[in-house]
C-alpha positions as MATLAB code, in Angstrom:
seq = 'XXXXXXXXXXXXXXXXXXXXXXXXXXXXXXXXXXXXXXXXXXXXXXXXXXXXXXXXXXXXXXXXXXXXXXXXXXXXXXXXXXXXXXXXXXXXXXXXXXXXXXXXXXXXXXXXXXXXXXXXXXXXXXXXXXXXXXXXXXXXXXXXXXXXXXXXXXXXXXXXXXXXXXXXXXXXXXXXXXXXXXXXXXXXXXXXXXXXXXXXXXXXXXXXXXXXXXXXXXXXXXXXXXXXXXXXXXXXXXXXXXXXXXXXXXXXXXXXXXXXXXXXXXXXXXXXXXXXXXXXXXXXXXXXXXXXXXXXXXXXXXXXXXXXXXXXXXXXXXXXXXXXXXXXXXXXXXXXXXXXXXXXXXXXXXXXXXXXXXXXXXXXXXXXXXXXXXXXXXXXXXXXXXXXXXXXXXXXXXXXXXXXXXXXXXXXXXXXXXXXXXXXXXXXXXXXXXXXXXXXXXXXXXXXXXXXXXXXXXXXXXXXXX';
ca = [
      66.770  -24.587    9.176;
      65.788  -21.687   11.352;
      67.320  -18.268   11.643;
      67.593  -15.978   14.633;
      66.719  -12.299   15.019;
      69.853  -10.274   15.773;
      68.525   -6.736   15.455;
      65.236   -4.881   15.043;
      63.900   -1.355   14.780;
      60.582    0.041   13.629;
      59.211   -2.533   11.134;
      62.669   -3.745   10.118;
      64.139   -7.019   11.333;
      67.647   -8.364   10.773;
      67.907  -12.145   10.854;
      70.939  -14.397   10.771;
      70.660  -17.736    8.958;
      73.037  -20.584    8.256;
      74.746  -19.847    4.955;
      73.093  -22.779    3.170;
      69.603  -21.651    4.240;
      69.840  -17.962    3.357;
      66.454  -16.827    1.961;
      66.124  -14.841   -1.255;
      64.592  -11.387   -1.654;
      60.772  -11.471   -1.364;
      60.817  -14.799    0.448;
      58.447  -15.144    3.382;
      59.635  -15.829    6.899;
      57.447  -16.793    9.837;
      57.735  -16.932   13.588;
      55.433  -17.423   16.573;
      54.075  -20.642   15.024;
      52.997  -18.930   11.830;
      51.309  -15.982   13.537;
      53.898  -13.459   12.334;
      54.994  -12.911    8.741;
      58.135  -11.172    7.544;
      59.193  -10.399    3.981;
      62.862  -10.383    2.992;
      63.803   -7.125    1.257;
      67.598   -7.046    1.378;
      70.475   -9.511    1.643;
      73.239   -7.949    3.732;
      75.858  -10.708    3.511;
      76.210  -14.481    3.246;
      74.345  -15.091    6.481;
      72.221  -12.015    7.209;
      69.048  -10.622    5.667;
      66.911   -7.604    6.391;
      63.146   -8.132    6.383;
      60.045   -6.064    7.037;
      57.032   -7.002    9.121;
      54.019   -7.967    7.059;
      51.736   -9.126    9.834;
      52.191   -9.818   13.526;
      49.937  -10.724   16.425;
      52.520  -10.533   19.199;
      55.714   -8.699   20.005;
      58.928   -9.612   18.247;
      62.136   -9.870   20.253;
      65.829  -10.387   19.598;
      66.819  -14.082   19.575;
      63.349  -15.170   18.400;
      63.553  -18.131   16.027;
      62.529  -17.467   12.422;
      61.487  -20.071    9.842;
      62.424  -19.645    6.178;
      59.447  -20.825    4.110;
      61.622  -20.993    1.004;
      59.048  -19.170   -1.102;
      57.101  -15.962   -1.491;
      53.323  -15.501   -1.127;
      51.107  -18.280   -2.449;
      48.294  -16.927   -4.614;
      44.909  -18.645   -5.137;
      44.385  -18.616   -8.916;
      42.207  -19.978  -11.686;
      38.470  -20.346  -12.097;
      38.194  -22.170   -8.762;
      39.362  -19.028   -6.965;
      36.471  -16.961   -8.333;
      33.545  -15.843   -6.192;
      35.749  -15.010   -3.233;
      37.869  -12.369   -1.528;
      41.458  -13.129   -0.546;
      43.934  -11.517    1.811;
      47.651  -11.161    1.103;
      48.140  -14.468    2.953;
      45.993  -16.253    0.376;
      43.246  -16.872    2.913;
      39.668  -16.881    1.654;
      37.724  -14.219    3.523;
      34.476  -15.897    2.444;
      35.127  -19.544    3.340;
      31.466  -20.387    2.754;
      32.048  -19.596   -0.954;
      35.129  -21.804   -1.247;
      33.452  -24.884   -2.710;
      36.749  -26.166   -4.127;
      40.336  -25.738   -3.034;
      41.824  -23.379   -5.638;
      45.168  -23.915   -7.298;
      47.912  -21.879   -5.652;
      51.022  -20.538   -7.338;
      53.873  -18.473   -6.004;
      53.664  -14.708   -6.431;
      55.396  -13.551   -9.635;
      55.972  -17.133  -10.810;
      53.597  -16.492  -13.726;
      55.736  -13.793  -15.356;
      56.223  -14.803  -18.980;
      59.908  -14.304  -19.893;
      59.100  -14.667  -23.594;
      56.712  -11.781  -23.941;
      54.744  -11.783  -27.170;
      51.970   -9.376  -28.031;
      48.851   -9.848  -30.103;
      48.372   -7.386  -32.944;
      44.626   -7.955  -33.207;
      42.706   -4.824  -32.241;
      39.419   -5.304  -30.390;
      37.579   -2.410  -28.793;
      35.758   -2.678  -25.475;
      32.652   -0.529  -25.140;
      31.986    0.838  -21.662;
      28.744    2.697  -22.377;
      30.289    5.751  -20.699;
      30.230    8.548  -23.259;
      33.369   10.370  -22.143;
      35.498    7.209  -22.174;
      34.197    5.620  -25.370;
      34.452    8.889  -27.288;
      37.733   10.394  -26.052;
      39.622    7.320  -24.784;
      38.485    4.270  -26.779;
      39.585    1.156  -24.916;
      41.316   -1.689  -26.715;
      41.685   -5.179  -25.243;
      44.993   -5.320  -23.413;
      44.829   -1.578  -22.809;
      45.985    0.134  -19.601;
      43.809    3.053  -18.531;
      44.697    5.269  -15.595;
      41.953    7.229  -13.843;
      43.667   10.221  -12.247;
      42.164   12.589   -9.719;
      42.329   14.032   -6.249;
      40.188   12.945   -3.326;
      36.434   12.875   -3.824;
      36.192   13.475   -7.583;
      34.676   10.068   -8.388;
      37.523    7.694   -9.314;
      36.142    4.635   -7.535;
      32.561    5.258   -8.678;
      33.750    5.473  -12.282;
      35.686    2.224  -11.903;
      32.638    0.451  -10.469;
      30.510    1.690  -13.359;
      33.010    0.281  -15.840;
      32.977   -3.103  -14.097;
      29.224   -3.390  -14.486;
      28.883   -1.879  -17.944;
      31.644   -3.921  -19.555;
      30.337   -7.142  -18.034;
      26.937   -6.500  -19.590;
      28.512   -6.962  -23.012;
      31.286   -9.457  -22.223;
      30.448  -12.995  -21.193;
      33.783  -14.775  -21.512;
      35.704  -12.522  -19.152;
      36.939  -12.783  -15.599;
      37.121   -9.805  -13.264;
      39.957   -9.275  -10.818;
      39.747   -6.427   -8.346;
      42.843   -5.423   -6.375;
      42.255   -3.162   -3.393;
      45.530   -1.670   -2.209;
      45.400    0.593    0.816;
      41.760    1.578    0.458;
      38.895    1.492    2.951;
      37.379   -1.854    3.866;
      33.955   -0.237    3.419;
      34.610    0.191   -0.304;
      35.534   -3.474   -0.690;
      32.379   -4.553    1.148;
      30.220   -2.271   -0.995;
      31.792   -3.573   -4.194;
      31.333   -7.188   -3.126;
      27.667   -6.591   -2.288;
      27.079   -4.874   -5.630;
      28.863   -7.604   -7.596;
      26.995  -10.283   -5.689;
      23.584   -8.688   -6.164;
      24.283   -8.351   -9.902;
      25.341  -12.019  -10.214;
      28.838  -10.978  -11.284;
      30.729  -12.403   -8.329;
      30.683  -15.858   -9.939;
      33.243  -14.628  -12.453;
      35.061  -12.225  -10.146;
      37.739  -12.437   -7.490;
      39.005   -9.763   -5.121;
      42.433   -9.398   -3.512;
      42.331   -6.907   -0.670;
      44.845   -5.221    1.607;
      43.234   -2.503    3.682;
      44.648    0.905    4.518;
      45.306   -0.095    8.142;
      47.561   -2.989    7.160;
      51.343   -2.835    6.967;
      53.176   -1.277    3.999;
      54.497   -4.737    3.141;
      50.963   -6.096    2.805;
      49.734   -3.100    0.813;
      52.597   -3.249   -1.659;
      52.427   -7.053   -2.037;
      48.708   -7.269   -2.815;
      49.175   -5.701   -6.268;
      51.698   -8.252   -7.627;
      49.566  -10.946   -5.966;
      46.528   -9.848   -7.990;
      48.578   -9.444  -11.166;
      49.872  -13.003  -10.721;
      46.261  -14.220  -10.621;
      45.467  -12.231  -13.774;
      48.460  -13.676  -15.634;
      47.444  -17.203  -14.653;
      43.933  -16.730  -16.037;
      45.301  -15.229  -19.248;
      48.159  -17.629  -19.975;
      46.985  -20.876  -18.357;
      43.224  -20.700  -18.754;
      43.208  -18.549  -21.918;
      40.729  -16.033  -20.601;
      40.232  -12.346  -21.167;
      40.723  -10.592  -17.852;
      39.441   -7.230  -16.685;
      41.835   -6.070  -13.982;
      40.784   -3.237  -11.684;
      43.341   -1.714   -9.310;
      42.222    0.732   -6.648;
      44.541    2.501   -5.908;
      47.892    2.251   -7.700;
      49.110    5.309   -5.777;
      48.684    3.442   -2.483;
      50.888    0.679   -3.869;
      53.620    3.203   -4.684;
      53.108    4.880   -1.322;
      53.604    1.542    0.450;
      56.780    0.932   -1.563;
      57.944    4.391   -0.490;
      57.225    3.682    3.174;
      59.150    0.433    2.934;
      62.055    2.144    1.204;
      62.215    4.791    3.925;
      62.005    2.165    6.662;
      64.942    0.322    5.121;
      66.964    3.538    5.209;
      67.199    4.087    1.454;
      67.757    7.623    0.224;
      64.683    9.300   -1.261;
      64.570   10.754   -4.742;
      62.514   13.560   -6.344;
      59.607   14.762   -4.234;
      60.522   12.429   -1.393;
      59.622    9.319   -3.380;
      61.720    6.174   -3.430;
      64.605    6.068   -5.882;
      63.075    2.917   -7.393;
      59.777    4.643   -8.279;
      60.079    4.045  -12.032;
      61.008    0.385  -11.678;
      58.251   -0.165   -9.089;
      55.683    1.036  -11.627;
      57.283   -0.933  -14.460;
      57.291   -4.138  -12.400;
      53.485   -4.079  -12.529;
      52.610   -2.326  -15.775;
      54.930   -4.344  -18.019;
      53.017   -7.511  -17.151;
      49.637   -6.237  -18.332;
      49.067   -6.855  -22.016;
      47.269   -8.957  -24.602;
      48.818  -12.011  -26.220;
      47.587  -15.021  -28.175;
      46.482  -16.728  -24.946;
      44.155  -13.967  -23.819;
      44.253  -10.415  -22.567;
      44.590   -8.363  -19.415;
      42.781   -5.061  -19.792;
      43.472   -2.935  -16.751;
      41.782    0.057  -15.181;
      43.765    1.745  -12.453;
      42.783    4.608  -10.207;
      45.578    6.993   -9.307;
      45.232    9.457   -6.450;
      46.783   12.844   -7.228;
      48.325   14.535   -4.180;
      47.228   18.185   -4.201;
      45.490   17.478   -7.559;
      48.946   17.783   -9.119;
      49.435   16.009  -12.453;
      53.149   16.818  -12.222;
      53.538   14.731   -9.060;
      56.395   12.236   -9.615;
      54.123    9.258   -8.915;
      51.667   10.391  -11.600;
      54.448   11.083  -14.099;
      55.926    7.625  -13.496;
      52.532    6.018  -14.142;
      51.816    8.152  -17.241;
      54.891    6.715  -18.934;
      53.493    3.179  -18.838;
      49.796    3.704  -19.539;
      48.013    3.566  -22.876;
      45.554    6.210  -21.789;
      44.835    8.550  -18.927;
      41.485    9.893  -17.833;
      41.878   12.957  -15.642;
      39.032   13.826  -13.286;
      39.027   17.508  -12.444;
      37.833   19.237   -9.296;
      36.899   22.244  -11.433;
      34.549   20.058  -13.474;
      32.924   18.541  -10.393;
      32.385   22.070   -9.041;
      30.268   22.727  -12.159;
      28.137   19.644  -11.354;
      29.685   17.799  -14.295;
      29.923   14.077  -13.552;
      31.952   12.172  -14.474;
      34.248   15.120  -13.761;
      36.214   14.365  -16.910;
      38.733   16.870  -18.275;
      39.162   16.052  -21.988;
      41.985   18.560  -22.471;
      44.188   16.952  -19.806;
      43.289   13.382  -20.758;
      44.995   11.492  -23.562;
      45.016    8.130  -25.292;
      47.286    6.412  -27.778;
      44.262    4.683  -29.315;
      43.110    7.976  -30.837;
      44.185    7.622  -34.435;
      42.340    7.808  -37.716;
      43.604    4.355  -38.653;
      42.016    2.725  -35.593;
      38.877    4.814  -35.137;
      37.977    5.855  -38.644;
      37.898    9.384  -40.012;
      34.461   10.333  -38.674;
      35.207    9.523  -35.028;
      38.777   10.832  -35.171;
      37.778   14.166  -36.717;
      34.998   14.563  -34.151;
      37.494   14.142  -31.286;
      39.906   16.689  -32.756;
      37.164   19.250  -33.393;
      35.621   18.736  -29.951;
      38.950   19.326  -28.240;
      39.563   22.388  -30.413;
      36.247   23.918  -29.370;
      36.756   23.127  -25.683;
      40.260   24.620  -25.809;
      38.960   27.763  -27.516;
      36.269   28.098  -24.840;
      38.843   27.727  -22.087;
      40.887   30.514  -23.671;
      37.785   32.729  -23.792;
      36.702   32.182  -20.179;
      38.751   35.072  -18.794;
      37.522   37.385  -21.543;
      33.915   36.480  -20.736;
      34.489   37.128  -17.024;
      35.891   40.596  -17.728;
      33.858   41.822  -20.709;
      30.834   39.542  -20.693;
      29.452   37.107  -23.243;
      27.656   39.796  -25.267;
      30.939   41.477  -26.193;
      32.174   38.440  -28.106;
      32.007   38.262  -31.882;
      29.494   35.901  -33.452;
      32.009   33.133  -34.149;
      33.242   33.170  -30.547;
      29.662   33.132  -29.261;
      28.944   30.025  -31.309;
      32.133   28.409  -30.023;
      31.092   29.061  -26.418;
      27.582   27.717  -27.033;
      28.930   24.539  -28.599;
      31.478   24.083  -25.807;
      28.837   24.408  -23.095;
      26.581   21.973  -24.929;
      29.452   19.489  -25.261;
      30.390   19.829  -21.583;
      26.827   19.102  -20.566;
      26.426   16.302  -23.075;
      29.282   14.297  -21.569;
      27.583   14.217  -18.169;
      25.940   10.886  -17.460;
      23.813    9.151  -14.863;
      25.480    5.984  -13.579;
      23.883    2.722  -12.548;
      26.200    2.773   -9.532;
      24.733    6.034   -8.244;
      21.042    5.362   -8.814;
      20.391    5.023   -5.082;
      21.938    8.476   -4.518;
      20.678   10.444   -7.511;
      17.313    8.662   -7.873;
      17.939    8.875  -11.632;
      18.257    5.701  -13.723;
      21.683    4.859  -15.117;
      22.282    5.005  -18.862;
      24.421    2.854  -21.170;
      25.101    4.826  -24.356;
      26.316    2.961  -27.472;
      29.410    4.492  -29.048;
      27.760    5.228  -32.398;
      24.989    7.179  -30.664;
      27.633    9.201  -28.834;
      29.534    9.991  -32.034;
      26.393   11.031  -33.917;
      25.238   13.165  -30.990;
      28.571   14.979  -30.774;
      28.666   15.606  -34.516;
      25.202   17.181  -34.386;
      26.441   19.599  -31.718;
      29.624   20.352  -33.672;
      27.559   21.123  -36.765;
      25.695   23.775  -34.779;
      22.290   22.149  -34.980;
      21.337   23.276  -31.460;
      22.780   26.800  -31.268;
      19.403   28.356  -30.438;
      18.785   25.963  -27.547;
      19.990   26.007  -23.952;
      23.056   23.892  -23.051;
      21.125   22.564  -20.032;
      18.953   20.354  -22.241;
      21.996   18.121  -22.783;
      22.762   17.591  -19.113;
      22.533   13.977  -17.924;
      20.877   12.650  -21.063;
      21.874    9.557  -23.022;
      22.153   10.688  -26.629;
      20.639   13.772  -28.244;
      19.277   11.895  -31.236;
      15.739   12.322  -29.894;
      16.151   16.060  -29.300;
      14.818   18.102  -32.230;
      17.348   20.396  -33.904;
      16.798   24.131  -34.370;
      15.672   23.501  -37.925;
      13.197   20.820  -36.859;
      11.791   23.098  -34.151;
      11.227   25.863  -36.709;
       9.399   23.483  -39.008;
       7.258   22.254  -36.113;
       6.354   25.821  -35.151;
       5.382   26.604  -38.761;
       3.119   23.556  -38.865;
       1.410   24.656  -35.639;
       0.816   28.108  -37.084;
];
């Protein structure tokens, strides 16, 4: 049975239904012959609900008839949904690619109430030195890429998509675009298509000019698709979310529209549970795995922003991209001292890799502490040990720069995939001081340094020439 609009303001609509036809929270309502979508967000009493506008093509008025669909969003899922882009309505934006009608399930219907985790540890190699060395990724892992505007979050995510797929054949890629530019989605589709990766990829997109309801719904829609592939089709899924902050921002806008009181920093009081509702569904079990990579915009580059703190609590690792690093022409603009990972343990990585991480961070921290001294007194006033520390730190900073395949058309430099073992050996050579007499610039935008002669080898070569 239909309901009737009894009140409206801004994007909020109050609808009265017969008691026996009262919709549940997150149910979809339509009017104007399916041209307008509403999403129920609050039940006021036995006959009245409050909904928000998801999409409308014409004006909404009091006394308009509203149809209760008796369900939430229907999500195209499974292998038949691959090679396409979908809107929040479940419509294929590339109908020419829809060779088969995909299975559709209701949003959030795939949540597994009996959560069980797999204890098997499998590492995923990205070929990106900074990630593989400092933040080793395990299947089922949740990595957040934090940074302000313009520091390279999306580029880094694209690089991971391509690099991981080079080594992984039995994986499906799901990309969720929440509140980002349509240009970025088009670019990603073109790049995936030209690399023959679209056949095992699917994109769920809600653009920045769409309603808060659409932007916040697209993330659980994409997660539903990922869960279906993992639990029903027993696949390993690489889930890319750009940008999780826009999802939280949309939830905040909706909360404010509904008249709820804000919490710390003006965010919604449900911030923690909003994050948990997504993050707690991303894990590895005996059916398959969901390994997720999520960009997180930092307002004012502030890691203490409540949205960032809420996300930190649920992630297995965080990669912080720093504006200070990008100002030094260090790309990816990775800040190893601010970044962290719970996969960094001697038991998982082995003593050699673990010790190299600890020593690298120690040297970089010591260099950071010396920066002010160098600015005031100059490098020459440092003692010999401090000079060596600074030299090693600068060499390490430069070593972790890398040319990306995704930026070849900008930089005109070929991208590089660096195996983890080459990265570890290269770092250890720097830590052992084998290049102290050489300029740090020789390490900038190289792959590994295994082909670069050490100081000792250079001396021997010069003796032979003499």
